[in-house]
Amino acid sequence: MIGKIFSFLPIGTVGWRVNLVSAVFSLGSCFFLYLTLFRLTKNTAACILATGLFAFSPLVWRYSILAEVFTLNNFFVTLLIYLFVRYQQERHMKLVYIMGFVFGLGLSNHHTLLFVGVPLGVYILSQKDSGFLKPINFLKLFLVSVVGLLPYAYLIWASSHTPLIAWGDITSVDGFLKHFLRREYGTFKLATEGTDKNQLWYGLWYFVESLSLQAMYVGLFFIGTGLYLLM
């Protein structure tokens, strides 16, 4: 849907305009990452360095110049973390409601946002002074999260127009739920049912193995230093 909006820009080819979506949201990710780090450190140089390491990381850069879902997911991740840090510092309940909406909206793009949104939500709810243990506040938070899922309504509208190309069958309730629950990949899995059962462990090992490259090697020094200072 966002790509469609960008396709109306009066510059470049249609392909270039849709690829531009990824670049814009990568820029947004860097913006909120910088704001978050500055709130925590008040050190401009450190914030620029850390944000630069993220921006020029090989994988982040690769997906910033082509049409994919990952930079939009990065945008929602950095925005959620920024809002969380602000809430920890300011204690305004409205920030948590915004987090709920952003979380729902982000889930309509990529379900791996669960690995960020759920832990942050559980932490906030576990704090006795948060006010979200009260049923009315919890219900409000739940409702704003559901509102964030509204982009899924587009699938219902699109199915009524019999699209030439669609991801799965979205013309029925079962087809919609199949898409919503990622059954093509395997619900609560990162790949299809036909993938090796050790795929998750392989993926985690590959993450660790490629960390030095993605952190451009120098980042490992800062990671190690940060962990040491946290002890």
PDB file of C-alpha atoms in Angstrom:
ATOM      1  CA  MET A   1       0.000   0.000   0.000  1.00  0.00           C
ATOM      2  CA  ILE A   2       2.852   2.366   0.830  1.00  0.00           C
ATOM      3  CA  GLY A   3       4.607   1.352  -2.382  1.00  0.00           C
ATOM      4  CA  LYS A   4       1.497   2.287  -4.325  1.00  0.00           C
ATOM      5  CA  ILE A   5       1.574   5.784  -2.841  1.00  0.00           C
ATOM      6  CA  PHE A   6       5.259   6.168  -3.708  1.00  0.00           C
ATOM      7  CA  SER A   7       4.587   4.964  -7.272  1.00  0.00           C
ATOM      8  CA  PHE A   8       2.777   8.270  -7.932  1.00  0.00           C
ATOM      9  CA  LEU A   9       5.938  10.337  -7.356  1.00  0.00           C
ATOM     10  CA  PRO A  10       6.870  12.293 -10.506  1.00  0.00           C
ATOM     11  CA  ILE A  11      10.510  11.131 -10.523  1.00  0.00           C
ATOM     12  CA  GLY A  12      12.360   8.025 -11.658  1.00  0.00           C
ATOM     13  CA  THR A  13      10.862   4.755 -12.852  1.00  0.00           C
ATOM     14  CA  VAL A  14       8.087   2.955 -10.976  1.00  0.00           C
ATOM     15  CA  GLY A  15      10.636   0.404  -9.756  1.00  0.00           C
ATOM     16  CA  TRP A  16      12.912   3.165  -8.449  1.00  0.00           C
ATOM     17  CA  ARG A  17      10.003   4.838  -6.637  1.00  0.00           C
ATOM     18  CA  VAL A  18       8.972   1.627  -4.887  1.00  0.00           C
ATOM     19  CA  ASN A  19      12.578   0.901  -3.920  1.00  0.00           C
ATOM     20  CA  LEU A  20      12.670   4.399  -2.451  1.00  0.00           C
ATOM     21  CA  VAL A  21      10.205   3.225   0.231  1.00  0.00           C
ATOM     22  CA  SER A  22      12.948   1.113   1.804  1.00  0.00           C
ATOM     23  CA  ALA A  23      15.445   3.968   1.754  1.00  0.00           C
ATOM     24  CA  VAL A  24      12.966   6.335   3.415  1.00  0.00           C
ATOM     25  CA  PHE A  25      12.141   3.931   6.226  1.00  0.00           C
ATOM     26  CA  SER A  26      15.812   3.117   6.757  1.00  0.00           C
ATOM     27  CA  LEU A  27      16.377   6.823   7.199  1.00  0.00           C
ATOM     28  CA  GLY A  28      13.483   6.864   9.676  1.00  0.00           C
ATOM     29  CA  SER A  29      15.051   3.952  11.569  1.00  0.00           C
ATOM     30  CA  CYS A  30      18.336   5.853  11.845  1.00  0.00           C
ATOM     31  CA  PHE A  31      16.462   8.935  13.050  1.00  0.00           C
ATOM     32  CA  PHE A  32      14.711   7.141  15.922  1.00  0.00           C
ATOM     33  CA  LEU A  33      17.816   5.136  16.763  1.00  0.00           C
ATOM     34  CA  TYR A  34      19.780   8.370  17.113  1.00  0.00           C
ATOM     35  CA  LEU A  35      17.047   9.979  19.262  1.00  0.00           C
ATOM     36  CA  THR A  36      16.930   6.918  21.520  1.00  0.00           C
ATOM     37  CA  LEU A  37      20.687   6.814  21.995  1.00  0.00           C
ATOM     38  CA  PHE A  38      20.864  10.545  22.655  1.00  0.00           C
ATOM     39  CA  ARG A  39      18.211  10.264  25.354  1.00  0.00           C
ATOM     40  CA  LEU A  40      20.276   7.545  27.005  1.00  0.00           C
ATOM     41  CA  THR A  41      23.782   8.976  26.612  1.00  0.00           C
ATOM     42  CA  LYS A  42      23.576  12.709  25.798  1.00  0.00           C
ATOM     43  CA  ASN A  43      26.721  12.081  23.769  1.00  0.00           C
ATOM     44  CA  THR A  44      26.389  13.318  20.184  1.00  0.00           C
ATOM     45  CA  ALA A  45      29.577  11.690  18.892  1.00  0.00           C
ATOM     46  CA  ALA A  46      28.675   8.263  20.321  1.00  0.00           C
ATOM     47  CA  CYS A  47      25.161   8.522  18.867  1.00  0.00           C
ATOM     48  CA  ILE A  48      26.452   9.405  15.394  1.00  0.00           C
ATOM     49  CA  LEU A  49      28.974   6.555  15.499  1.00  0.00           C
ATOM     50  CA  ALA A  50      26.420   3.965  16.633  1.00  0.00           C
ATOM     51  CA  THR A  51      23.796   5.132  14.138  1.00  0.00           C
ATOM     52  CA  GLY A  52      26.410   5.112  11.368  1.00  0.00           C
ATOM     53  CA  LEU A  53      27.421   1.541  12.197  1.00  0.00           C
ATOM     54  CA  PHE A  54      23.774   0.534  11.896  1.00  0.00           C
ATOM     55  CA  ALA A  55      23.125   2.490   8.686  1.00  0.00           C
ATOM     56  CA  PHE A  56      26.173   1.150   6.834  1.00  0.00           C
ATOM     57  CA  SER A  57      25.896  -2.412   8.100  1.00  0.00           C
ATOM     58  CA  PRO A  58      26.012  -4.600   4.939  1.00  0.00           C
ATOM     59  CA  LEU A  59      22.626  -6.251   5.513  1.00  0.00           C
ATOM     60  CA  VAL A  60      20.847  -3.023   6.497  1.00  0.00           C
ATOM     61  CA  TRP A  61      22.321  -1.233   3.483  1.00  0.00           C
ATOM     62  CA  ARG A  62      21.356  -4.063   1.113  1.00  0.00           C
ATOM     63  CA  TYR A  63      17.703  -3.967   2.110  1.00  0.00           C
ATOM     64  CA  SER A  64      17.653  -0.167   2.103  1.00  0.00           C
ATOM     65  CA  ILE A  65      17.987  -0.001  -1.682  1.00  0.00           C
ATOM     66  CA  LEU A  66      15.388  -2.544  -2.785  1.00  0.00           C
ATOM     67  CA  ALA A  67      11.688  -3.163  -2.201  1.00  0.00           C
ATOM     68  CA  GLU A  68      11.314  -5.450   0.819  1.00  0.00           C
ATOM     69  CA  VAL A  69       9.568  -5.586   4.206  1.00  0.00           C
ATOM     70  CA  PHE A  70      12.658  -5.401   6.393  1.00  0.00           C
ATOM     71  CA  THR A  71      13.405  -1.677   6.562  1.00  0.00           C
ATOM     72  CA  LEU A  72       9.796  -0.945   7.497  1.00  0.00           C
ATOM     73  CA  ASN A  73      10.151  -3.561  10.228  1.00  0.00           C
ATOM     74  CA  ASN A  74      13.377  -1.871  11.401  1.00  0.00           C
ATOM     75  CA  PHE A  75      11.476   1.408  11.481  1.00  0.00           C
ATOM     76  CA  PHE A  76       8.779  -0.016  13.770  1.00  0.00           C
ATOM     77  CA  VAL A  77      11.426  -1.660  15.997  1.00  0.00           C
ATOM     78  CA  THR A  78      13.383   1.563  16.492  1.00  0.00           C
ATOM     79  CA  LEU A  79      10.182   3.576  16.978  1.00  0.00           C
ATOM     80  CA  LEU A  80       8.932   1.137  19.630  1.00  0.00           C
ATOM     81  CA  ILE A  81      12.240   1.256  21.498  1.00  0.00           C
ATOM     82  CA  TYR A  82      12.296   5.063  21.308  1.00  0.00           C
ATOM     83  CA  LEU A  83       8.768   5.287  22.735  1.00  0.00           C
ATOM     84  CA  PHE A  84       9.686   2.781  25.459  1.00  0.00           C
ATOM     85  CA  VAL A  85      12.733   4.810  26.526  1.00  0.00           C
ATOM     86  CA  ARG A  86      10.640   7.986  26.548  1.00  0.00           C
ATOM     87  CA  TYR A  87       8.026   6.270  28.706  1.00  0.00           C
ATOM     88  CA  GLN A  88      10.682   5.099  31.157  1.00  0.00           C
ATOM     89  CA  GLN A  89      11.931   8.664  31.480  1.00  0.00           C
ATOM     90  CA  GLU A  90       8.633  10.587  31.383  1.00  0.00           C
ATOM     91  CA  ARG A  91       6.002   8.104  32.631  1.00  0.00           C
ATOM     92  CA  HIS A  92       3.240   9.412  30.371  1.00  0.00           C
ATOM     93  CA  MET A  93       0.615   6.721  29.774  1.00  0.00           C
ATOM     94  CA  LYS A  94      -0.190   8.106  26.325  1.00  0.00           C
ATOM     95  CA  LEU A  95       3.237   6.906  25.162  1.00  0.00           C
ATOM     96  CA  VAL A  96       2.247   3.306  25.956  1.00  0.00           C
ATOM     97  CA  TYR A  97      -0.997   3.702  24.004  1.00  0.00           C
ATOM     98  CA  ILE A  98       1.039   4.959  21.044  1.00  0.00           C
ATOM     99  CA  MET A  99       3.320   1.947  21.494  1.00  0.00           C
ATOM    100  CA  GLY A 100       0.279  -0.324  21.340  1.00  0.00           C
ATOM    101  CA  PHE A 101      -0.873   1.244  18.085  1.00  0.00           C
ATOM    102  CA  VAL A 102       2.616   1.109  16.562  1.00  0.00           C
ATOM    103  CA  PHE A 103       2.925  -2.531  17.616  1.00  0.00           C
ATOM    104  CA  GLY A 104      -0.328  -3.480  15.898  1.00  0.00           C
ATOM    105  CA  LEU A 105       0.586  -1.493  12.808  1.00  0.00           C
ATOM    106  CA  GLY A 106       4.014  -3.120  12.680  1.00  0.00           C
ATOM    107  CA  LEU A 107       2.508  -6.604  12.930  1.00  0.00           C
ATOM    108  CA  SER A 108       0.587  -5.912   9.730  1.00  0.00           C
ATOM    109  CA  ASN A 109       4.003  -5.655   8.052  1.00  0.00           C
ATOM    110  CA  HIS A 110       6.118  -8.353   9.724  1.00  0.00           C
ATOM    111  CA  HIS A 111       5.275 -10.732  12.578  1.00  0.00           C
ATOM    112  CA  THR A 112       8.833 -10.862  13.940  1.00  0.00           C
ATOM    113  CA  LEU A 113       7.996  -7.566  15.663  1.00  0.00           C
ATOM    114  CA  LEU A 114       6.526  -9.851  18.345  1.00  0.00           C
ATOM    115  CA  PHE A 115      10.074 -10.473  19.584  1.00  0.00           C
ATOM    116  CA  VAL A 116      10.356  -6.772  20.447  1.00  0.00           C
ATOM    117  CA  GLY A 117       6.810  -5.671  21.237  1.00  0.00           C
ATOM    118  CA  VAL A 118       5.862  -8.532  23.565  1.00  0.00           C
ATOM    119  CA  PRO A 119       8.892  -8.250  25.919  1.00  0.00           C
ATOM    120  CA  LEU A 120       8.473  -4.468  26.140  1.00  0.00           C
ATOM    121  CA  GLY A 121       4.756  -4.862  26.811  1.00  0.00           C
ATOM    122  CA  VAL A 122       5.277  -7.514  29.488  1.00  0.00           C
ATOM    123  CA  TYR A 123       7.889  -5.339  31.202  1.00  0.00           C
ATOM    124  CA  ILE A 124       5.567  -2.325  31.275  1.00  0.00           C
ATOM    125  CA  LEU A 125       2.588  -4.354  32.502  1.00  0.00           C
ATOM    126  CA  SER A 126       4.720  -5.928  35.246  1.00  0.00           C
ATOM    127  CA  GLN A 127       5.451  -2.537  36.791  1.00  0.00           C
ATOM    128  CA  LYS A 128       2.963  -1.912  39.587  1.00  0.00           C
ATOM    129  CA  ASP A 129       2.982   1.851  39.095  1.00  0.00           C
ATOM    130  CA  SER A 130       2.274   1.662  35.340  1.00  0.00           C
ATOM    131  CA  GLY A 131      -1.505   1.753  35.786  1.00  0.00           C
ATOM    132  CA  PHE A 132      -2.040  -0.811  33.052  1.00  0.00           C
ATOM    133  CA  LEU A 133      -3.010  -3.552  35.488  1.00  0.00           C
ATOM    134  CA  LYS A 134      -6.353  -1.762  35.798  1.00  0.00           C
ATOM    135  CA  PRO A 135      -8.847  -3.494  33.472  1.00  0.00           C
ATOM    136  CA  ILE A 136      -9.999  -0.258  31.801  1.00  0.00           C
ATOM    137  CA  ASN A 137      -6.470   0.840  30.893  1.00  0.00           C
ATOM    138  CA  PHE A 138      -5.513  -2.638  29.716  1.00  0.00           C
ATOM    139  CA  LEU A 139      -8.644  -2.748  27.549  1.00  0.00           C
ATOM    140  CA  LYS A 140      -7.767   0.621  25.994  1.00  0.00           C
ATOM    141  CA  LEU A 141      -4.252  -0.614  25.241  1.00  0.00           C
ATOM    142  CA  PHE A 142      -5.638  -3.772  23.646  1.00  0.00           C
ATOM    143  CA  LEU A 143      -8.092  -1.796  21.504  1.00  0.00           C
ATOM    144  CA  VAL A 144      -5.492   0.639  20.153  1.00  0.00           C
ATOM    145  CA  SER A 145      -3.312  -2.358  19.252  1.00  0.00           C
ATOM    146  CA  VAL A 146      -6.209  -3.885  17.328  1.00  0.00           C
ATOM    147  CA  VAL A 147      -6.755  -0.575  15.526  1.00  0.00           C
ATOM    148  CA  GLY A 148      -3.140  -0.818  14.377  1.00  0.00           C
ATOM    149  CA  LEU A 149      -4.025  -4.061  12.592  1.00  0.00           C
ATOM    150  CA  LEU A 150      -6.489  -2.263  10.295  1.00  0.00           C
ATOM    151  CA  PRO A 151      -4.244  -2.575   7.195  1.00  0.00           C
ATOM    152  CA  TYR A 152      -5.365  -6.216   7.149  1.00  0.00           C
ATOM    153  CA  ALA A 153      -8.803  -4.899   6.189  1.00  0.00           C
ATOM    154  CA  TYR A 154      -7.267  -4.068   2.820  1.00  0.00           C
ATOM    155  CA  LEU A 155      -7.032  -7.808   2.117  1.00  0.00           C
ATOM    156  CA  ILE A 156     -10.790  -8.130   2.502  1.00  0.00           C
ATOM    157  CA  TRP A 157     -11.355  -5.217   0.128  1.00  0.00           C
ATOM    158  CA  ALA A 158      -8.782  -6.523  -2.357  1.00  0.00           C
ATOM    159  CA  SER A 159     -10.274 -10.020  -2.387  1.00  0.00           C
ATOM    160  CA  SER A 160     -13.640  -8.581  -3.418  1.00  0.00           C
ATOM    161  CA  HIS A 161     -11.995  -7.195  -6.560  1.00  0.00           C
ATOM    162  CA  THR A 162     -10.518 -10.574  -7.589  1.00  0.00           C
ATOM    163  CA  PRO A 163      -6.855  -9.507  -7.916  1.00  0.00           C
ATOM    164  CA  LEU A 164      -4.748 -11.064 -10.673  1.00  0.00           C
ATOM    165  CA  ILE A 165      -1.957 -11.760  -8.186  1.00  0.00           C
ATOM    166  CA  ALA A 166      -2.380 -12.470  -4.471  1.00  0.00           C
ATOM    167  CA  TRP A 167      -0.364 -14.104  -1.702  1.00  0.00           C
ATOM    168  CA  GLY A 168      -2.527 -17.124  -0.969  1.00  0.00           C
ATOM    169  CA  ASP A 169      -6.304 -17.351  -1.159  1.00  0.00           C
ATOM    170  CA  ILE A 170      -7.823 -14.372   0.643  1.00  0.00           C
ATOM    171  CA  THR A 171     -11.355 -14.747  -0.727  1.00  0.00           C
ATOM    172  CA  SER A 172     -12.567 -16.756   2.294  1.00  0.00           C
ATOM    173  CA  VAL A 173     -12.390 -16.535   6.082  1.00  0.00           C
ATOM    174  CA  ASP A 174     -10.142 -19.599   6.192  1.00  0.00           C
ATOM    175  CA  GLY A 175      -7.887 -18.098   3.522  1.00  0.00           C
ATOM    176  CA  PHE A 176      -7.669 -14.834   5.447  1.00  0.00           C
ATOM    177  CA  LEU A 177      -6.775 -16.636   8.693  1.00  0.00           C
ATOM    178  CA  LYS A 178      -4.218 -18.732   6.836  1.00  0.00           C
ATOM    179  CA  HIS A 179      -2.525 -15.529   5.696  1.00  0.00           C
ATOM    180  CA  PHE A 180      -2.922 -13.742   9.042  1.00  0.00           C
ATOM    181  CA  LEU A 181      -1.421 -16.655  10.993  1.00  0.00           C
ATOM    182  CA  ARG A 182       1.393 -17.199   8.461  1.00  0.00           C
ATOM    183  CA  ARG A 183       0.455 -20.820   7.894  1.00  0.00           C
ATOM    184  CA  GLU A 184       2.359 -20.809   4.574  1.00  0.00           C
ATOM    185  CA  TYR A 185       5.535 -20.310   6.589  1.00  0.00           C
ATOM    186  CA  GLY A 186       4.348 -22.214   9.631  1.00  0.00           C
ATOM    187  CA  THR A 187       2.772 -20.330  12.527  1.00  0.00           C
ATOM    188  CA  PHE A 188       5.399 -19.389  15.134  1.00  0.00           C
ATOM    189  CA  LYS A 189       8.124 -20.503  12.729  1.00  0.00           C
ATOM    190  CA  LEU A 190      10.527 -18.472  10.599  1.00  0.00           C
ATOM    191  CA  ALA A 191      10.275 -20.671   7.507  1.00  0.00           C
ATOM    192  CA  THR A 192       8.006 -23.181   5.757  1.00  0.00           C
ATOM    193  CA  GLU A 193       7.005 -26.579   7.093  1.00  0.00           C
ATOM    194  CA  GLY A 194       9.384 -28.288   4.672  1.00  0.00           C
ATOM    195  CA  THR A 195      12.427 -26.662   6.230  1.00  0.00           C
ATOM    196  CA  ASP A 196      14.857 -28.646   8.356  1.00  0.00           C
ATOM    197  CA  LYS A 197      13.723 -28.814  11.992  1.00  0.00           C
ATOM    198  CA  ASN A 198      17.106 -27.405  13.008  1.00  0.00           C
ATOM    199  CA  GLN A 199      16.489 -24.277  10.939  1.00  0.00           C
ATOM    200  CA  LEU A 200      16.012 -22.081  14.016  1.00  0.00           C
ATOM    201  CA  TRP A 201      19.291 -23.200  15.591  1.00  0.00           C
ATOM    202  CA  TYR A 202      21.068 -22.849  12.276  1.00  0.00           C
ATOM    203  CA  GLY A 203      19.674 -19.342  11.935  1.00  0.00           C
ATOM    204  CA  LEU A 204      20.846 -18.373  15.415  1.00  0.00           C
ATOM    205  CA  TRP A 205      24.308 -19.785  14.731  1.00  0.00           C
ATOM    206  CA  TYR A 206      24.460 -17.949  11.414  1.00  0.00           C
ATOM    207  CA  PHE A 207      23.491 -14.736  13.214  1.00  0.00           C
ATOM    208  CA  VAL A 208      26.382 -15.109  15.660  1.00  0.00           C
ATOM    209  CA  GLU A 209      28.753 -16.152  12.891  1.00  0.00           C
ATOM    210  CA  SER A 210      27.933 -13.147  10.712  1.00  0.00           C
ATOM    211  CA  LEU A 211      27.773 -10.637  13.579  1.00  0.00           C
ATOM    212  CA  SER A 212      31.359  -9.490  13.047  1.00  0.00           C
ATOM    213  CA  LEU A 213      30.676  -8.686   9.385  1.00  0.00           C
ATOM    214  CA  GLN A 214      27.364  -6.956  10.054  1.00  0.00           C
ATOM    215  CA  ALA A 215      28.979  -4.904  12.835  1.00  0.00           C
ATOM    216  CA  MET A 216      31.809  -4.132  10.413  1.00  0.00           C
ATOM    217  CA  TYR A 217      34.256  -5.747  12.869  1.00  0.00           C
ATOM    218  CA  VAL A 218      34.913  -2.522  14.769  1.00  0.00           C
ATOM    219  CA  GLY A 219      31.411  -2.831  16.210  1.00  0.00           C
ATOM    220  CA  LEU A 220      32.466  -5.938  18.142  1.00  0.00           C
ATOM    221  CA  PHE A 221      34.833  -3.804  20.184  1.00  0.00           C
ATOM    222  CA  PHE A 222      32.000  -1.476  21.166  1.00  0.00           C
ATOM    223  CA  ILE A 223      29.679  -4.412  21.900  1.00  0.00           C
ATOM    224  CA  GLY A 224      32.297  -5.977  24.171  1.00  0.00           C
ATOM    225  CA  THR A 225      33.026  -2.663  25.881  1.00  0.00           C
ATOM    226  CA  GLY A 226      29.327  -2.032  26.457  1.00  0.00           C
ATOM    227  CA  LEU A 227      28.773  -5.467  27.975  1.00  0.00           C
ATOM    228  CA  TYR A 228      31.781  -4.996  30.247  1.00  0.00           C
ATOM    229  CA  LEU A 229      30.538  -1.609  31.493  1.00  0.00           C
ATOM    230  CA  LEU A 230      27.100  -3.086  32.206  1.00  0.00           C
ATOM    231  CA  MET A 231      28.582  -5.665  34.595  1.00  0.00           C
TER     232      MET A 231
END
